[in-house]
Amino acid sequence: MFFSKSFGYALRGVLYVSIEGKEGRKIQIEEIAEQLSVPRHFLAKIMKAVVKKGILNSTKGPYGGFSINKKTLNTKLIHLVELTDGTELFNNCILGLKNCNGKNPCPLHDEIALIRSQLLNKFGKTRVGDLTDEENVNFIKSLAVV
Amino acid sequence: MFFSKSFGYALRGVLYVSIEGKEGRKIQIEEIAEQLSVPRHFLAKIMKAVVKKGILNSTKGPYGGFSINKKTLNTKLIHLVELTDGTELFNNCILGLKNCNGKNPCPLHDEIALIRSQLLNKFGKTRVGDLTDEENVNFIKSLAVV
DNA sequence: CGAATAAAAGACATTAATATCTTTTTAAAA
DNA sequence: TTTTAAAAAGATATTAATGTCTTTTATTCG
């Protein structure tokens, strides 16, 4: 309802590497896709974009894979949304009206704007590192359970 | 971000008929599509579903078109969402996890659930008739402005 | 260097949403 | 009853999102 599947894959992939890749251990796409039950090649495409944004590192060749860097845990969720979905979606009128905005609001604009600002606020504050603490680790590791 | 384009078309179409179809005047799909700058045949498909749900009436043939009935203004927005988008979208985990729920929540579940409940609450209370009052009429009539 | 490994890149396939076009059905009115 | 107008229905087209497969590039190690 809020974001694309790609966003879910991106965040889950980053979380997996963040949790399993402590001490710089490199994690391969094969393992991530398998553990998270996510389509391997599609995930690869998304991870490539994540690396390009500098949110993770990657190295090719034997013993290569994805690894965390100093940006990883500090990355705000909103940046992952930008990467996968863009940000216009936070501004698009719920009725699809091009000319709807604060000064010329559609009948639902204000209510929707309120709800959106909460979501934006949450995603603008929450960092990847906030989702990798002890109480979440168990759940993250069971991400694959479908 | 929240709902499909179809939902926007549906609500705008119903609103247009509600406002322009006072005293049972029948409004034709051609006029609606033109005034709202919406693809005619695609809108027709959606309006058909709206009629099937009993939210509007329609009659074929000369002088036919879409007209309001006693359900129209009392229709809650959530019912239009159901019609166009289904309702599972209110339950789907934002990370795409099948096994995420209140008892087994993903790291974002509770925050998202809160925001969703507000949206659900709003759409479960707001009725078509609530969006057709004086202060909104002007805007509704300019829905077409793209 | 050459073989093997893993990500990057790109081509192609499938699916769902959105959009268009044509035919059929219904109803009004001349 | 024929003509005409309008929605209903259905077939087809396009686009964007999602998913798969193949080739290329970079890296490690023998």
Short mmCIF file of C-alpha atoms (C1' of nucleotides) in Angstrom, two decimals:
data_model
loop_
_atom_site.label_atom_id
_atom_site.label_comp_id
_atom_site.label_asym_id
_atom_site.label_seq_id
_atom_site.Cartn_x
_atom_site.Cartn_y
_atom_site.Cartn_z
CA MET A 1 0.00 0.00 0.00
CA PHE A 2 2.71 2.49 0.79
CA PHE A 3 5.76 1.43 -1.15
CA SER A 4 6.89 -0.95 -3.87
CA LYS A 5 8.04 -4.50 -3.42
CA SER A 6 11.47 -3.27 -4.43
CA PHE A 7 11.62 -1.14 -1.33
CA GLY A 8 10.88 -4.14 0.86
CA TYR A 9 13.59 -6.14 -0.87
CA ALA A 10 16.08 -3.30 -0.55
CA LEU A 11 15.53 -2.77 3.14
CA ARG A 12 15.51 -6.47 3.92
CA GLY A 13 18.69 -6.95 1.92
CA VAL A 14 20.46 -4.12 3.68
CA LEU A 15 19.28 -5.37 7.05
CA TYR A 16 20.48 -8.86 6.30
CA VAL A 17 23.96 -7.66 5.39
CA SER A 18 23.99 -5.35 8.41
CA ILE A 19 23.20 -8.18 10.78
CA GLU A 20 25.09 -11.02 9.18
CA GLY A 21 27.95 -8.91 7.96
CA LYS A 22 29.36 -7.76 11.29
CA GLU A 23 33.14 -7.33 11.33
CA GLY A 24 33.09 -6.69 7.62
CA ARG A 25 32.24 -10.23 6.61
CA LYS A 26 31.15 -10.28 3.00
CA ILE A 27 27.76 -11.70 2.15
CA GLN A 28 26.90 -13.01 -1.27
CA ILE A 29 23.74 -12.31 -3.17
CA GLU A 30 23.04 -16.02 -3.31
CA GLU A 31 22.86 -16.26 0.43
CA ILE A 32 20.74 -13.15 0.83
CA ALA A 33 18.23 -14.18 -1.79
CA GLU A 34 17.98 -17.65 -0.35
CA GLN A 35 17.66 -16.59 3.25
CA LEU A 36 15.09 -13.95 2.46
CA SER A 37 13.18 -15.95 -0.16
CA VAL A 38 13.56 -13.19 -2.67
CA PRO A 39 14.16 -13.50 -6.43
CA ARG A 40 17.91 -13.63 -6.81
CA HIS A 41 18.44 -11.58 -9.98
CA PHE A 42 15.86 -8.99 -9.14
CA LEU A 43 17.45 -8.51 -5.76
CA ALA A 44 20.85 -8.24 -7.45
CA LYS A 45 19.56 -5.34 -9.50
CA ILE A 46 18.35 -3.57 -6.40
CA MET A 47 21.53 -4.23 -4.45
CA LYS A 48 23.53 -2.79 -7.30
CA ALA A 49 21.61 0.47 -6.88
CA VAL A 50 22.13 0.35 -3.12
CA VAL A 51 25.88 0.03 -3.68
CA LYS A 52 25.86 2.82 -6.24
CA LYS A 53 24.28 5.06 -3.60
CA GLY A 54 27.10 4.16 -1.24
CA ILE A 55 24.84 2.49 1.30
CA LEU A 56 26.72 -0.79 1.06
CA ASN A 57 30.05 -1.85 -0.37
CA SER A 58 30.60 -4.70 -2.76
CA THR A 59 33.54 -6.55 -4.21
CA LYS A 60 33.65 -8.89 -7.15
CA GLY A 61 35.45 -12.15 -7.51
CA PRO A 62 36.23 -14.99 -5.13
CA TYR A 63 35.48 -14.18 -1.49
CA GLY A 64 33.63 -11.13 -2.71
CA GLY A 65 30.13 -10.04 -1.78
CA PHE A 66 28.30 -7.21 -0.08
CA SER A 67 29.58 -5.59 3.08
CA ILE A 68 28.64 -2.71 5.34
CA ASN A 69 30.45 0.60 5.43
CA LYS A 70 30.23 3.58 7.72
CA LYS A 71 27.15 4.93 5.97
CA THR A 72 25.17 1.72 6.22
CA LEU A 73 23.80 1.85 9.74
CA ASN A 74 23.25 5.60 9.52
CA THR A 75 21.17 5.40 6.37
CA LYS A 76 17.67 6.76 6.85
CA LEU A 77 14.85 4.65 5.49
CA ILE A 78 13.66 7.55 3.38
CA HIS A 79 16.83 7.22 1.34
CA LEU A 80 16.00 3.64 0.51
CA VAL A 81 12.53 4.75 -0.54
CA GLU A 82 14.05 7.39 -2.80
CA LEU A 83 16.24 4.77 -4.33
CA THR A 84 13.45 2.34 -5.15
CA ASP A 85 10.36 4.49 -5.51
CA GLY A 86 11.50 8.07 -5.92
CA THR A 87 10.02 10.76 -3.73
CA GLU A 88 7.33 12.27 -5.86
CA LEU A 89 4.99 9.70 -4.39
CA PHE A 90 5.00 11.75 -1.21
CA ASN A 91 3.53 14.66 -3.11
CA ASN A 92 1.13 13.07 -5.54
CA CYS A 93 -2.49 13.97 -4.87
CA ILE A 94 -4.48 10.96 -3.73
CA LEU A 95 -7.09 11.80 -6.37
CA GLY A 96 -4.42 12.15 -9.03
CA LEU A 97 -4.94 15.88 -9.45
CA LYS A 98 -1.95 17.73 -10.81
CA ASN A 99 -3.00 21.07 -9.42
CA CYS A 100 -3.71 19.92 -5.88
CA ASN A 101 -1.52 21.43 -3.20
CA GLY A 102 -1.61 23.25 0.12
CA LYS A 103 -2.96 26.44 -1.44
CA ASN A 104 -5.40 24.68 -3.71
CA PRO A 105 -6.25 21.54 -1.78
CA CYS A 106 -8.57 18.77 -2.92
CA PRO A 107 -11.18 17.73 -0.38
CA LEU A 108 -8.87 15.07 1.03
CA HIS A 109 -5.60 16.95 0.80
CA ASP A 110 -5.23 18.12 4.37
CA GLU A 111 -6.07 14.81 5.99
CA ILE A 112 -3.77 12.95 3.66
CA ALA A 113 -1.01 15.48 4.15
CA LEU A 114 -1.20 14.89 7.88
CA ILE A 115 -0.87 11.14 7.52
CA ARG A 116 1.90 11.52 5.01
CA SER A 117 3.88 13.85 7.20
CA GLN A 118 3.84 11.22 9.93
CA LEU A 119 5.13 8.61 7.56
CA LEU A 120 7.72 10.97 6.16
CA ASN A 121 8.76 11.97 9.64
CA LYS A 122 9.13 8.36 10.70
CA PHE A 123 11.10 7.37 7.63
CA GLY A 124 13.19 10.50 7.82
CA LYS A 125 14.25 9.69 11.36
CA THR A 126 14.55 5.92 11.43
CA ARG A 127 17.93 4.56 10.42
CA VAL A 128 18.95 1.13 9.28
CA GLY A 129 20.88 0.79 12.54
CA ASP A 130 17.69 1.35 14.51
CA LEU A 131 16.27 -1.85 13.11
CA THR A 132 19.22 -4.09 13.88
CA ASP A 133 19.22 -4.00 17.64
CA GLU A 134 18.78 -7.04 19.84
CA GLU A 135 15.03 -7.05 20.01
CA ASN A 136 14.77 -7.13 16.25
CA VAL A 137 17.49 -9.59 15.42
CA ASN A 138 15.33 -12.62 15.92
CA PHE A 139 12.68 -11.34 13.60
CA ILE A 140 15.13 -10.30 10.96
CA LYS A 141 16.65 -13.73 10.89
CA SER A 142 13.24 -15.21 10.28
CA LEU A 143 12.52 -12.87 7.40
CA ALA A 144 12.52 -15.82 5.07
CA VAL A 145 9.65 -17.61 6.72
CA VAL A 146 6.94 -17.36 4.14
CA MET B 1 1.38 6.27 -2.89
CA PHE B 2 -1.70 5.07 -1.07
CA PHE B 3 -4.13 3.91 -3.71
CA SER B 4 -4.40 3.17 -7.41
CA LYS B 5 -5.25 5.61 -10.15
CA SER B 6 -8.49 3.71 -10.53
CA PHE B 7 -9.51 4.78 -7.06
CA GLY B 8 -8.95 8.43 -7.93
CA TYR B 9 -10.98 8.04 -11.09
CA ALA B 10 -13.78 6.28 -9.23
CA LEU B 11 -14.09 8.86 -6.51
CA ARG B 12 -13.85 11.77 -8.90
CA GLY B 13 -16.46 10.22 -11.15
CA VAL B 14 -18.86 9.62 -8.29
CA LEU B 15 -18.29 13.14 -7.00
CA TYR B 16 -18.91 14.62 -10.42
CA VAL B 17 -22.22 12.81 -10.78
CA SER B 18 -23.15 13.70 -7.21
CA ILE B 19 -22.60 17.36 -7.81
CA GLU B 20 -23.77 17.74 -11.38
CA GLY B 21 -26.55 15.19 -11.10
CA LYS B 22 -28.73 16.90 -8.54
CA GLU B 23 -32.46 16.29 -8.98
CA GLY B 24 -31.68 13.01 -10.67
CA ARG B 25 -30.24 14.54 -13.83
CA LYS B 26 -28.42 11.88 -15.77
CA ILE B 27 -24.80 12.43 -16.64
CA GLN B 28 -23.09 10.70 -19.50
CA ILE B 29 -19.68 9.08 -19.42
CA GLU B 30 -18.56 11.36 -22.22
CA GLU B 31 -19.18 14.45 -20.14
CA ILE B 32 -17.54 13.02 -17.03
CA ALA B 33 -14.42 11.88 -18.85
CA GLU B 34 -14.11 15.18 -20.63
CA GLN B 35 -14.68 17.36 -17.60
CA LEU B 36 -12.30 15.33 -15.46
CA SER B 37 -9.69 14.75 -18.17
CA VAL B 38 -9.81 11.04 -17.59
CA PRO B 39 -9.56 8.27 -20.22
CA ARG B 40 -13.13 7.68 -21.35
CA HIS B 41 -13.18 3.90 -21.77
CA PHE B 42 -11.14 3.19 -18.71
CA LEU B 43 -13.46 5.36 -16.67
CA ALA B 44 -16.43 3.53 -18.19
CA LYS B 45 -15.07 0.26 -16.90
CA ILE B 46 -14.72 1.67 -13.42
CA MET B 47 -18.16 3.30 -13.45
CA LYS B 48 -19.66 -0.02 -14.46
CA ALA B 49 -18.22 -1.55 -11.27
CA VAL B 50 -19.50 1.39 -9.24
CA VAL B 51 -23.00 0.80 -10.62
CA LYS B 52 -22.76 -2.93 -9.98
CA LYS B 53 -22.00 -2.13 -6.35
CA GLY B 54 -25.15 0.00 -6.25
CA ILE B 55 -23.30 3.22 -5.53
CA LEU B 56 -24.73 4.90 -8.63
CA ASN B 57 -27.54 4.12 -11.02
CA SER B 58 -27.26 3.98 -14.77
CA THR B 59 -29.63 3.71 -17.70
CA LYS B 60 -28.82 2.88 -21.28
CA GLY B 61 -30.13 4.45 -24.40
CA PRO B 62 -31.09 8.00 -25.35
CA TYR B 63 -31.24 10.41 -22.42
CA GLY B 64 -29.52 7.74 -20.37
CA GLY B 65 -26.45 8.11 -18.22
CA PHE B 66 -25.35 7.86 -14.61
CA SER B 67 -27.43 9.15 -11.76
CA ILE B 68 -27.31 9.22 -7.99
CA ASN B 69 -29.44 7.04 -5.76
CA LYS B 70 -30.02 6.99 -2.03
CA LYS B 71 -26.81 5.09 -1.37
CA THR B 72 -24.59 7.49 -3.28
CA LEU B 73 -24.00 10.26 -0.78
CA ASN B 74 -23.82 7.80 2.11
CA THR B 75 -21.11 5.71 0.52
CA LYS B 76 -17.96 5.56 2.62
CA LEU B 77 -14.72 6.12 0.79
CA ILE B 78 -13.41 2.80 2.03
CA HIS B 79 -16.02 1.10 -0.12
CA LEU B 80 -14.67 2.78 -3.20
CA VAL B 81 -11.20 1.62 -2.22
CA GLU B 82 -12.47 -1.94 -1.85
CA LEU B 83 -13.99 -1.69 -5.27
CA THR B 84 -10.86 -0.53 -7.04
CA ASP B 85 -8.00 -1.83 -4.92
CA GLY B 86 -9.38 -4.49 -2.62
CA THR B 87 -8.70 -4.32 1.09
CA GLU B 88 -5.80 -6.66 1.58
CA LEU B 89 -3.56 -3.70 0.97
CA PHE B 90 -4.44 -2.49 4.45
CA ASN B 91 -2.91 -5.62 5.89
CA ASN B 92 0.12 -6.26 3.72
CA CYS B 93 3.38 -5.92 5.60
CA ILE B 94 5.39 -2.95 4.40
CA LEU B 95 8.40 -5.24 4.01
CA GLY B 96 6.35 -7.79 2.12
CA LEU B 97 6.57 -10.40 4.87
CA LYS B 98 3.77 -12.93 4.87
CA ASN B 99 4.15 -13.82 8.51
CA CYS B 100 4.20 -10.28 9.88
CA ASN B 101 1.34 -9.39 12.19
CA GLY B 102 0.56 -7.94 15.60
CA LYS B 103 1.86 -10.99 17.42
CA ASN B 104 4.90 -11.39 15.23
CA PRO B 105 5.62 -7.83 14.11
CA CYS B 106 8.39 -6.76 11.76
CA PRO B 107 10.50 -3.86 13.03
CA LEU B 108 8.21 -1.36 11.32
CA HIS B 109 4.89 -3.07 11.95
CA ASP B 110 3.64 -1.07 14.90
CA GLU B 111 4.44 2.34 13.46
CA ILE B 112 2.89 1.46 10.15
CA ALA B 113 -0.15 -0.04 11.80
CA LEU B 114 -0.72 3.24 13.62
CA ILE B 115 -0.57 5.27 10.44
CA ARG B 116 -2.77 2.80 8.64
CA SER B 117 -5.39 2.84 11.30
CA GLN B 118 -5.66 6.59 10.92
CA LEU B 119 -6.13 6.26 7.21
CA LEU B 120 -8.60 3.42 7.63
CA ASN B 121 -10.46 5.38 10.26
CA LYS B 122 -10.66 8.43 8.02
CA PHE B 123 -11.80 6.48 4.98
CA GLY B 124 -14.22 4.46 7.06
CA LYS B 125 -15.92 7.60 8.31
CA THR B 126 -15.83 9.97 5.38
CA ARG B 127 -18.75 9.67 3.00
CA VAL B 128 -19.14 10.84 -0.56
CA GLY B 129 -21.65 13.38 0.70
CA ASP B 130 -19.04 14.88 2.99
CA LEU B 131 -17.01 15.93 -0.02
CA THR B 132 -19.80 17.61 -1.94
CA ASP B 133 -20.62 20.47 0.39
CA GLU B 134 -20.35 24.13 -0.53
CA GLU B 135 -16.75 24.66 0.36
CA ASN B 136 -15.66 21.81 -1.87
CA VAL B 137 -17.88 22.42 -4.86
CA ASN B 138 -15.57 24.92 -6.45
CA PHE B 139 -12.64 22.62 -6.28
CA ILE B 140 -14.55 19.62 -7.52
CA LYS B 141 -15.67 21.53 -10.55
CA SER B 142 -12.08 22.30 -11.37
CA LEU B 143 -11.01 18.69 -11.08
CA ALA B 144 -10.17 18.71 -14.74
CA VAL B 145 -7.52 21.36 -14.49
CA VAL B 146 -4.39 19.43 -15.24
"C1'" DC C 1 49.17 -16.37 -16.57
"C1'" DG C 2 44.85 -19.14 -16.28
"C1'" DA C 3 40.96 -20.90 -13.77
"C1'" DA C 4 37.39 -19.99 -10.82
"C1'" DT C 5 34.26 -16.91 -8.43
"C1'" DA C 6 31.20 -13.21 -7.69
"C1'" DA C 7 29.13 -8.69 -8.79
"C1'" DA C 8 27.82 -5.61 -12.78
"C1'" DA C 9 25.46 -5.08 -16.76
"C1'" DG C 10 22.29 -5.85 -20.13
"C1'" DA C 11 18.83 -8.51 -22.77
"C1'" DC C 12 14.63 -10.69 -22.48
"C1'" DA C 13 10.03 -12.53 -20.18
"C1'" DT C 14 6.02 -12.18 -17.39
"C1'" DT C 15 2.42 -9.89 -14.94
"C1'" DA C 16 -0.58 -6.34 -13.40
"C1'" DA C 17 -2.28 -1.78 -14.16
"C1'" DT C 18 -3.75 1.33 -17.28
"C1'" DA C 19 -5.70 2.59 -21.74
"C1'" DT C 20 -8.15 2.03 -26.30
"C1'" DC C 21 -11.23 0.13 -29.64
"C1'" DT C 22 -15.21 -2.68 -31.19
"C1'" DT C 23 -19.46 -5.11 -30.56
"C1'" DT C 24 -23.65 -5.97 -27.99
"C1'" DT C 25 -27.54 -4.74 -25.25
"C1'" DT C 26 -31.01 -1.59 -23.66
"C1'" DA C 27 -34.16 2.11 -24.00
"C1'" DA C 28 -36.21 6.38 -25.93
"C1'" DA C 29 -38.57 8.64 -29.47
"C1'" DA C 30 -39.85 9.63 -34.16
"C1'" DT D 1 -40.99 -0.73 -35.81
"C1'" DT D 2 -37.00 1.58 -37.07
"C1'" DT D 3 -33.54 4.73 -35.76
"C1'" DT D 4 -30.67 6.52 -32.54
"C1'" DA D 5 -28.23 7.11 -28.24
"C1'" DA D 6 -25.97 5.43 -24.37
"C1'" DA D 7 -24.08 1.97 -21.09
"C1'" DA D 8 -22.35 -2.91 -20.86
"C1'" DA D 9 -19.28 -6.09 -22.33
"C1'" DG D 10 -15.40 -7.89 -24.26
"C1'" DA D 11 -11.14 -7.92 -27.08
"C1'" DT D 12 -6.86 -5.92 -27.76
"C1'" DA D 13 -2.82 -2.59 -26.80
"C1'" DT D 14 0.44 -0.22 -23.98
"C1'" DT D 15 3.20 0.64 -19.98
"C1'" DA D 16 5.40 -0.04 -15.66
"C1'" DA D 17 6.72 -3.27 -12.21
"C1'" DT D 18 8.55 -7.47 -11.36
"C1'" DG D 19 11.25 -11.49 -12.51
"C1'" DT D 20 14.77 -14.49 -15.27
"C1'" DC D 21 18.67 -15.53 -18.06
"C1'" DT D 22 23.17 -14.55 -20.31
"C1'" DT D 23 27.35 -12.03 -20.92
"C1'" DT D 24 30.90 -9.01 -19.13
"C1'" DT D 25 34.07 -7.30 -15.70
"C1'" DA D 26 36.79 -7.50 -11.65
"C1'" DT D 27 39.22 -10.19 -8.21
"C1'" DT D 28 41.52 -14.06 -5.96
"C1'" DC D 29 44.45 -17.81 -5.95
"C1'" DG D 30 46.97 -21.68 -7.69
#
